[in-house]
Amino acid sequence: MRPSAPPRTYRVKSFGCQMNVYDGDRMAELLAEKGITPAPEGEEADLVVLNTCHIREKAAEKVYSDIGRLAKAGEARGRKPLIAVAGCVAQAEGEEIMARAPAVSMVVGPQAYHRLPAMIDRAVAGERATDTDMPPIAKFDALPARRTSPPAAFLTVQEGCDKFCTYCVVPYTRGAEISRPYRDLVAEAHKLVEAGAREITLLGQNVSAWSGEDARGHTVGLAGLIRDLAEIDGLARIRYTTSHPADMDDALIAAHGEIDKLMPFLHLPVQAGSDRVLKAMNRSHTAESYLKLLDRFRAARPDLALSGDFIVGFPGETDAEFEETLQLVGAVGYAQAFSFKYSPRPGTPAATMDGQVPREVMDERLQRLQAALNRDQLAFNHASVGRTCEVLVERKGKHPGQWLGKSPWLQSVWFEGEAAIGDLVQAELVEAGPNSLAGRLRTPATTAT
Ligand code: 5AD
Ligand code: SF4
């Protein structure tokens, strides 16, 4: 590659999960430290980071088409952008990307992005570099301090997964489970709150497996961390995601009944309702043990809203087994959920299993599942009408004087009136749609501290 001028503007494009959004924000902070500024809306950037997701099909293909589009736009502009591919596709297919896409000058895996600034210098000098090392998460120590934060912020507390569900690439792309140290998390949470966060969502591929040593030297789990973070003045709300049913301990269940700042919401993927399919997926729960677990959470926190993930068409899934998924959905009554067609991920055991389900069958199952989930989501929203609850104002709405925020149950609520981003307002929920509710402001806002 020929040397190029140092980039002045950047754009980070994150795909996939919230962890990627968090990583994307941290990469943006690294670039800002280097004096590179965000490209204005509608303008091509000098440096583009494609922060990719590998969890489902087509992600890699999308990356190649994005690269092609960027290279073309660069030609038209007379200045080719420096392109970095980051995230899980980078981790899984780094070498292939370098071979197939000459426009890419940097490939950086999810555990190596703190070295992005040095890679940019090399790229400017005309070198192409791949860094997909997976050391324990040293990167967090190398990242700059948080200066600004949206009212609802993310904090990665744990990375990686040891569960090896047979369909999933995460254990390969993100590596083994690692917990960030307690004191680093408490310090980062304080910084986030000072920078404007009123809500923090603790992130991890398997967040409930987090463990650490607290200030008194005691080993604590996620519940202990949440309990201590709840002591931070100015922090009003705590959430966590994503959990595996196998790691939900008594302390975490109890925390939902005891810690006011812990929001009444639980994202607990089940994936399927058939025990045979669950076993083939290497999930360690059955439909019944999952439902029993939810009962215990609901006993601790009766107004808990539930969310889940589902895969339809796992290899060998029969019509009758799919019906069991629908039955489980009916039994739970999810407030929201994510559902996907099974997609074979190269290198995972399920990709080579017999009985791959035809696309049309998957399409039909997904439609039926989503109809059931949408029905339940709307029912949950309807049942909230008449409640008055706290709404965290996250952004302006489309019309002047209109605001958008989140209820404790993670519903989007819009309302009109006097407010500002970061306020916690009391709103009466007056009208429900499938994806949002209309609220009526009840009290003047409590201004952000
Ligand atoms: N195919 C379809 N969905 C998948 N997920 C993970 N791997 C696959 C796959 N190979 C879904 C699971 C997981 C969510 C993040 O993505 O439902 O919980
Ligand atoms: Fe993937 Fe299973 Fe780990 Fe979730 S628990 S990240 S689905 S292997």
Coordinates of C-alpha atoms and ligand atoms in Angstrom, one line a residue:
M1 CA 0.0 0.0 0.0
R2 CA 1.1 3.5 -0.7
P3 CA 1.7 5.9 2.3
S4 CA -1.2 8.2 2.8
A5 CA -1.9 11.4 4.8
P6 CA -2.9 11.0 8.4
P7 CA -6.6 10.7 8.8
R8 CA -8.4 13.8 10.1
T9 CA -11.9 12.3 10.4
Y10 CA -13.3 8.9 11.3
R11 CA -16.5 6.9 11.3
V12 CA -17.0 3.8 13.4
K13 CA -19.8 1.5 12.1
S14 CA -20.8 -1.1 14.7
F15 CA -22.9 -4.1 13.8
G16 CA -24.5 -6.7 16.1
C17 CA -24.7 -6.8 19.9
Q18 CA -24.4 -4.2 22.6
M19 CA -20.9 -5.4 23.4
N20 CA -19.9 -4.3 19.9
V21 CA -21.6 -0.9 20.4
Y22 CA -19.5 -0.6 23.6
D23 CA -16.3 -1.6 21.8
G24 CA -17.2 0.8 18.9
D25 CA -17.6 3.7 21.4
R26 CA -14.3 2.8 23.0
M27 CA -12.6 2.8 19.6
A28 CA -14.1 6.2 18.9
E29 CA -12.6 7.5 22.1
L30 CA -9.2 6.1 21.1
L31 CA -9.4 7.9 17.8
A32 CA -10.5 11.1 19.5
E33 CA -7.4 10.9 21.8
K34 CA -5.4 10.7 18.6
G35 CA -6.9 14.0 17.5
I36 CA -9.1 12.4 14.8
T37 CA -12.7 13.8 14.8
P38 CA -16.0 12.2 13.9
A39 CA -16.8 12.7 10.2
P40 CA -19.8 15.1 9.8
E41 CA -23.1 13.4 8.9
G42 CA -23.3 12.7 5.1
E43 CA -19.5 13.1 4.5
E44 CA -17.0 10.4 3.8
A45 CA -14.5 9.8 6.5
D46 CA -10.7 9.5 6.1
L47 CA -10.7 6.5 8.4
V48 CA -13.5 4.0 8.6
V49 CA -13.8 1.2 11.3
L50 CA -16.2 -1.6 10.4
N51 CA -16.9 -3.2 13.7
T52 CA -18.3 -6.4 12.6
C53 CA -20.5 -9.2 14.0
H54 CA -20.2 -12.9 13.0
I55 CA -23.0 -14.4 14.9
R56 CA -25.3 -14.9 12.0
E57 CA -25.1 -15.3 8.3
K58 CA -24.4 -12.6 5.7
A59 CA -22.4 -10.5 8.2
A60 CA -19.1 -11.2 6.4
E61 CA -20.7 -10.6 3.0
K62 CA -22.0 -7.3 4.2
V63 CA -18.5 -6.3 5.3
Y64 CA -17.1 -7.0 1.8
S65 CA -19.8 -5.0 0.1
D66 CA -19.2 -2.1 2.6
I67 CA -15.5 -2.2 1.8
G68 CA -16.3 -2.1 -1.9
R69 CA -18.6 0.8 -1.5
L70 CA -16.1 2.7 0.6
A71 CA -13.3 2.1 -1.9
K72 CA -15.5 3.4 -4.7
A73 CA -16.6 6.5 -2.8
G74 CA -12.9 7.2 -1.9
E75 CA -12.0 7.1 -5.6
A76 CA -14.7 9.5 -6.5
R77 CA -13.5 11.8 -3.7
G78 CA -9.9 11.5 -4.8
R79 CA -8.8 10.2 -1.4
K80 CA -9.2 6.6 -0.4
P81 CA -10.2 6.1 3.2
L82 CA -8.1 3.9 5.5
I83 CA -10.3 1.0 6.3
A84 CA -10.0 -1.1 9.5
V85 CA -12.1 -4.2 10.0
A86 CA -12.7 -4.9 13.7
G87 CA -14.9 -7.2 15.7
C88 CA -15.8 -10.8 15.4
V89 CA -15.5 -11.2 11.6
A90 CA -12.0 -9.7 11.9
Q91 CA -11.2 -12.3 14.5
A92 CA -12.6 -15.2 12.6
E93 CA -11.6 -14.3 9.1
G94 CA -8.7 -11.9 9.4
E95 CA -6.4 -13.4 6.9
E96 CA -9.1 -14.0 4.4
I97 CA -10.1 -10.4 4.6
M98 CA -6.6 -9.2 4.0
A99 CA -6.3 -11.5 1.0
R100 CA -9.6 -10.7 -0.5
A101 CA -9.9 -7.0 0.2
P102 CA -6.8 -5.0 -0.7
A103 CA -8.6 -1.8 0.3
V104 CA -8.4 -2.9 3.9
S105 CA -5.3 -1.8 5.7
M106 CA -6.0 -3.0 9.3
V107 CA -7.7 -6.1 10.7
V108 CA -8.1 -5.9 14.5
G109 CA -9.8 -8.4 16.7
P110 CA -12.0 -7.6 19.7
Q111 CA -9.2 -8.2 22.2
A112 CA -6.7 -6.1 20.4
Y113 CA -8.4 -2.8 19.5
H114 CA -6.4 -0.8 22.1
R115 CA -3.5 -1.2 19.6
L116 CA -5.6 0.5 16.8
P117 CA -3.8 3.9 17.2
A118 CA -0.4 2.3 16.5
M119 CA -1.8 0.3 13.6
I120 CA -3.1 3.6 12.1
D121 CA 0.4 5.0 12.2
R122 CA 1.6 1.9 10.3
A123 CA -1.2 2.1 7.9
V124 CA -0.4 5.8 7.1
A125 CA 3.1 4.6 6.4
G126 CA 1.7 2.2 3.8
E127 CA 1.8 -1.0 5.9
R128 CA -1.1 -3.5 6.2
A129 CA -1.4 -5.1 9.6
T130 CA -3.5 -7.8 11.3
D131 CA -3.8 -8.0 15.1
T132 CA -6.1 -10.8 16.3
D133 CA -4.2 -11.8 19.5
M134 CA -6.4 -12.9 22.3
P135 CA -4.6 -12.2 25.5
P136 CA -6.6 -11.8 28.7
I137 CA -8.4 -8.5 28.5
A138 CA -5.4 -6.1 28.9
K139 CA -7.1 -3.8 26.5
F140 CA -9.3 -2.2 29.2
D141 CA -6.2 -0.9 31.0
A142 CA -5.0 0.7 27.8
L143 CA -8.2 2.5 27.0
P144 CA -8.6 6.2 27.7
A145 CA -10.9 7.5 30.5
R146 CA -14.5 8.2 29.7
R147 CA -15.2 11.9 29.3
T148 CA -18.8 12.0 28.1
S149 CA -21.5 9.5 28.5
P150 CA -25.1 9.2 27.3
P151 CA -27.6 8.9 30.1
A152 CA -27.9 5.2 29.4
A153 CA -24.4 3.8 29.3
F154 CA -22.8 0.4 28.8
L155 CA -20.1 -1.1 30.8
T156 CA -18.4 -4.3 29.7
V157 CA -17.8 -6.4 32.9
Q158 CA -17.1 -9.8 31.3
E159 CA -16.1 -11.1 28.0
G160 CA -16.0 -14.5 26.3
C161 CA -18.0 -17.6 26.8
D162 CA -17.2 -21.2 27.9
K163 CA -20.6 -22.6 27.2
F164 CA -20.0 -23.8 23.6
C165 CA -23.6 -23.9 22.5
T166 CA -23.2 -26.0 19.4
Y167 CA -24.5 -23.3 17.0
C168 CA -22.5 -20.4 18.3
V169 CA -19.2 -18.8 17.3
V170 CA -18.8 -16.6 20.3
P171 CA -16.5 -19.0 22.3
Y172 CA -14.2 -19.0 19.2
T173 CA -14.3 -15.3 18.4
R174 CA -14.4 -13.8 21.9
G175 CA -12.5 -16.5 23.6
A176 CA -12.8 -17.9 27.1
E177 CA -14.8 -16.3 29.9
I178 CA -12.9 -13.5 31.6
S179 CA -14.1 -11.1 34.3
R180 CA -12.8 -7.6 34.6
P181 CA -11.5 -6.8 38.1
Y182 CA -14.0 -5.4 40.6
R183 CA -12.1 -2.2 41.3
D184 CA -11.7 -1.3 37.7
L185 CA -15.5 -1.7 37.2
V186 CA -16.3 0.4 40.2
A187 CA -13.9 3.1 39.0
E188 CA -15.3 3.1 35.5
A189 CA -18.8 3.2 36.7
H190 CA -18.0 6.3 38.8
K191 CA -16.4 7.9 35.8
L192 CA -19.4 7.2 33.7
V193 CA -21.8 8.7 36.2
E194 CA -19.5 11.8 36.5
A195 CA -19.7 12.0 32.7
G196 CA -23.5 12.0 32.6
A197 CA -24.7 8.3 32.9
R198 CA -27.8 7.8 35.0
E199 CA -28.3 4.2 33.9
I200 CA -25.6 1.6 33.4
T201 CA -26.1 -1.7 31.6
L202 CA -23.5 -4.3 32.6
L203 CA -22.5 -6.2 29.6
G204 CA -21.0 -9.6 29.0
Q205 CA -21.5 -12.5 26.6
N206 CA -22.2 -14.4 29.7
V207 CA -22.6 -11.6 32.2
S208 CA -23.9 -13.7 35.1
A209 CA -20.7 -15.7 35.1
W210 CA -18.9 -12.5 36.3
S211 CA -17.0 -12.9 39.6
G212 CA -14.4 -10.8 41.3
E213 CA -12.9 -9.8 44.6
D214 CA -14.6 -6.8 46.3
A215 CA -12.9 -4.1 48.4
R216 CA -12.9 -6.3 51.5
G217 CA -11.2 -9.2 49.6
H218 CA -14.4 -11.2 49.4
T219 CA -15.2 -13.2 46.3
V220 CA -18.5 -11.8 44.9
G221 CA -20.7 -12.6 41.9
L222 CA -22.7 -10.3 39.7
A223 CA -25.2 -9.6 42.5
G224 CA -22.4 -8.3 44.8
L225 CA -21.1 -6.1 42.1
I226 CA -24.6 -4.7 41.4
R227 CA -25.2 -4.1 45.1
D228 CA -22.0 -2.0 45.4
L229 CA -22.6 -0.1 42.1
A230 CA -26.1 0.8 43.5
E231 CA -24.3 2.8 46.2
I232 CA -23.0 5.3 43.6
D233 CA -24.8 8.6 44.0
G234 CA -26.3 9.9 40.8
L235 CA -26.6 6.4 39.3
A236 CA -30.3 5.7 39.2
R237 CA -30.6 2.5 37.2
I238 CA -28.7 -0.7 36.7
R239 CA -29.3 -3.4 34.1
Y240 CA -27.3 -6.4 32.9
T241 CA -27.2 -8.6 29.8
T242 CA -26.8 -11.3 28.5
S243 CA -27.3 -14.2 30.9
H244 CA -27.2 -17.9 30.6
P245 CA -29.8 -19.9 32.7
A246 CA -27.0 -22.0 34.2
D247 CA -25.3 -19.1 35.9
M248 CA -28.3 -17.5 37.6
D249 CA -27.6 -17.9 41.3
D250 CA -29.7 -17.3 44.4
A251 CA -28.0 -14.0 45.2
L252 CA -28.8 -12.6 41.8
I253 CA -32.5 -13.7 42.0
A254 CA -32.7 -12.1 45.5
A255 CA -31.0 -8.9 44.2
H256 CA -34.0 -8.3 42.0
G257 CA -36.2 -8.1 45.0
E258 CA -33.8 -6.1 47.2
I259 CA -32.0 -3.5 45.1
D260 CA -34.3 -0.7 43.9
K261 CA -31.9 0.5 41.3
L262 CA -31.8 -2.9 39.6
M263 CA -34.5 -2.6 36.9
P264 CA -37.3 -5.1 36.7
F265 CA -36.1 -6.6 33.5
L266 CA -34.4 -9.9 32.6
H267 CA -33.0 -10.9 29.3
L268 CA -32.6 -14.7 29.6
P269 CA -32.3 -16.5 26.3
V270 CA -33.9 -20.0 26.1
Q271 CA -33.3 -20.6 22.4
A272 CA -35.9 -23.4 22.0
G273 CA -38.7 -25.2 23.8
S274 CA -37.9 -28.8 23.0
D275 CA -35.6 -30.7 25.4
R276 CA -34.2 -32.8 22.6
V277 CA -33.2 -29.7 20.6
L278 CA -31.9 -27.9 23.8
K279 CA -29.6 -30.9 24.4
A280 CA -28.4 -31.0 20.8
M281 CA -27.7 -27.3 21.2
N282 CA -25.6 -28.1 24.3
R283 CA -27.8 -25.8 26.4
S284 CA -27.7 -27.1 30.0
H285 CA -31.3 -26.4 30.8
T286 CA -34.6 -28.0 29.9
A287 CA -37.8 -26.1 29.1
E288 CA -39.1 -27.0 32.6
S289 CA -36.0 -26.0 34.5
Y290 CA -36.0 -22.7 32.6
L291 CA -39.7 -22.0 33.5
K292 CA -39.0 -22.9 37.1
L293 CA -36.1 -20.5 37.2
L294 CA -38.3 -17.7 35.8
D295 CA -40.9 -18.5 38.6
R296 CA -38.2 -17.9 41.2
F297 CA -37.3 -14.5 39.6
R298 CA -40.9 -13.5 39.4
A299 CA -41.4 -14.5 43.0
A300 CA -38.5 -12.1 43.9
R301 CA -39.8 -9.3 41.6
P302 CA -43.4 -9.8 40.6
D303 CA -43.4 -7.0 37.9
L304 CA -40.3 -8.4 36.2
A305 CA -40.4 -8.0 32.4
L306 CA -38.9 -10.9 30.5
S307 CA -36.9 -11.1 27.3
G308 CA -35.4 -13.9 25.4
D309 CA -33.6 -15.2 22.3
F310 CA -34.8 -17.9 20.0
I311 CA -33.4 -19.9 17.2
V312 CA -35.8 -21.7 14.8
G313 CA -34.7 -24.5 12.5
F314 CA -31.8 -25.9 14.5
P315 CA -30.6 -29.0 12.6
G316 CA -33.1 -31.8 13.1
E317 CA -35.8 -29.6 14.6
T318 CA -39.2 -31.3 13.7
D319 CA -42.6 -29.5 13.4
A320 CA -43.6 -31.0 16.8
E321 CA -40.4 -29.7 18.4
F322 CA -41.0 -26.3 17.0
E323 CA -44.5 -26.4 18.5
E324 CA -42.9 -26.9 21.9
T325 CA -41.1 -23.5 21.4
L326 CA -44.5 -21.9 20.8
Q327 CA -45.9 -23.5 23.9
L328 CA -43.0 -22.2 26.0
V329 CA -43.5 -18.7 24.5
G330 CA -47.2 -19.0 25.5
A331 CA -46.3 -20.0 29.0
V332 CA -43.8 -17.2 29.6
G333 CA -45.5 -14.2 28.1
Y334 CA -42.3 -12.3 27.0
A335 CA -42.3 -8.5 27.1
Q336 CA -39.9 -8.5 24.2
A337 CA -37.7 -11.1 22.4
F338 CA -35.3 -11.7 19.6
S339 CA -35.7 -14.6 17.2
F340 CA -33.5 -15.9 14.4
K341 CA -33.3 -18.5 11.8
Y342 CA -30.6 -20.9 12.5
S343 CA -27.5 -20.1 10.4
P344 CA -24.6 -22.6 10.2
R345 CA -21.4 -20.9 11.5
P346 CA -18.3 -22.5 10.0
G347 CA -16.3 -24.3 12.7
T348 CA -19.2 -24.9 15.1
P349 CA -20.5 -28.5 15.7
A350 CA -24.0 -27.8 14.5
A351 CA -22.8 -26.6 11.1
T352 CA -22.1 -30.2 10.1
M353 CA -25.0 -31.9 11.9
D354 CA -27.5 -34.0 9.9
G355 CA -31.0 -32.7 9.3
Q356 CA -30.3 -29.1 8.2
V357 CA -33.8 -27.6 7.9
P358 CA -34.9 -26.2 4.6
R359 CA -35.1 -22.4 4.3
E360 CA -38.8 -22.3 3.6
V361 CA -39.5 -24.3 6.7
M362 CA -37.4 -21.9 8.7
D363 CA -39.1 -18.9 7.2
E364 CA -42.5 -20.3 8.1
R365 CA -41.5 -21.1 11.7
L366 CA -39.9 -17.8 12.2
Q367 CA -43.0 -16.0 11.0
R368 CA -45.2 -18.0 13.4
L369 CA -42.8 -17.5 16.3
Q370 CA -42.6 -13.8 15.6
A371 CA -46.3 -13.4 15.4
A372 CA -46.6 -15.0 18.8
L373 CA -43.8 -12.9 20.3
N374 CA -45.3 -9.7 18.8
R375 CA -48.7 -10.6 20.2
D376 CA -47.2 -10.9 23.7
Q377 CA -45.2 -7.8 23.4
L378 CA -48.2 -5.8 22.5
A379 CA -50.2 -7.4 25.3
F380 CA -47.4 -6.5 27.8
N381 CA -47.5 -2.9 26.5
H382 CA -51.3 -2.7 26.8
A383 CA -51.1 -4.1 30.3
S384 CA -48.8 -1.2 31.2
V385 CA -51.4 1.5 30.2
G386 CA -52.6 3.3 33.3
R387 CA -49.3 2.8 35.2
T388 CA -47.3 5.8 36.2
C389 CA -43.6 5.1 36.1
E390 CA -40.2 6.7 35.9
V391 CA -38.9 7.4 32.4
L392 CA -35.2 8.1 31.7
V393 CA -35.1 10.7 29.0
E394 CA -32.6 9.5 26.4
R395 CA -33.2 11.7 23.3
K396 CA -35.4 14.3 21.6
G397 CA -38.4 13.0 19.6
K398 CA -39.2 13.9 16.0
H399 CA -41.4 16.9 16.9
P400 CA -40.4 20.0 18.9
G401 CA -41.1 19.4 22.6
Q402 CA -41.2 15.7 22.2
W403 CA -38.9 13.4 24.2
L404 CA -38.1 9.7 24.1
G405 CA -37.0 7.6 27.0
K406 CA -37.2 4.2 28.6
S407 CA -39.5 2.8 31.3
P408 CA -38.1 0.6 34.0
W409 CA -39.3 -2.4 31.9
L410 CA -37.2 -1.2 28.9
Q411 CA -40.2 0.0 26.9
S412 CA -39.7 3.1 24.7
V413 CA -41.9 5.9 26.0
W414 CA -42.5 9.2 24.2
F415 CA -44.1 12.2 25.8
E416 CA -44.3 16.0 25.3
G417 CA -43.4 18.7 27.8
E418 CA -40.6 20.3 29.7
A419 CA -37.6 17.9 30.0
A420 CA -34.0 17.4 29.1
I421 CA -31.8 14.5 28.2
G422 CA -30.8 12.7 31.3
D423 CA -33.8 13.6 33.3
L424 CA -35.8 11.0 35.2
V425 CA -39.5 12.0 34.9
Q426 CA -42.7 10.5 36.1
A427 CA -45.0 9.7 33.3
E428 CA -48.4 8.1 33.1
L429 CA -48.5 5.5 30.3
V430 CA -51.6 6.4 28.3
E431 CA -51.4 4.5 25.0
A432 CA -49.6 1.4 23.8
G433 CA -48.3 0.4 20.4
P434 CA -46.2 -2.7 19.6
N435 CA -42.9 -0.9 19.9
S436 CA -43.5 2.1 22.1
L437 CA -45.9 3.8 24.5
A438 CA -47.2 7.3 24.7
G439 CA -46.8 8.9 28.1
R440 CA -48.2 12.0 29.9
L441 CA -45.8 13.9 32.0
R442 CA -46.9 13.9 35.6
T443 CA -44.3 15.9 37.5
P444 CA -41.6 18.5 36.6
A445 CA -38.4 16.7 35.8
T446 CA -35.7 15.9 38.4
T447 CA -32.8 17.4 36.7
A448 CA -29.7 15.3 36.1
T449 CA -27.1 15.7 38.8
Ligands
5AD1 N1 -27.8 -19.0 14.1 C1 -28.8 -18.3 14.5 N2 -28.9 -17.6 15.7 C2 -27.8 -17.6 16.4 N3 -27.5 -17.0 17.6 C3 -26.3 -17.3 18.0 N4 -25.7 -18.1 17.1 C4 -26.6 -18.3 16.1 C5 -26.7 -19.0 14.9 N5 -25.6 -19.8 14.5 C6 -28.5 -16.2 18.4 C7 -28.8 -16.8 19.7 C8 -28.1 -15.9 20.7 C9 -28.2 -14.6 20.0 C10 -27.2 -13.6 20.4 O1 -27.9 -14.9 18.6 O2 -30.2 -16.7 19.9 O3 -28.7 -15.9 22.0
SF4_2 FE1 -23.0 -18.4 22.4 FE2 -24.1 -20.1 24.1 FE3 -22.1 -18.6 24.9 FE4 -24.5 -17.5 24.4 S1 -24.0 -19.0 26.0 S2 -22.4 -16.7 23.7 S3 -25.2 -18.7 22.7 S4 -22.0 -20.2 23.3

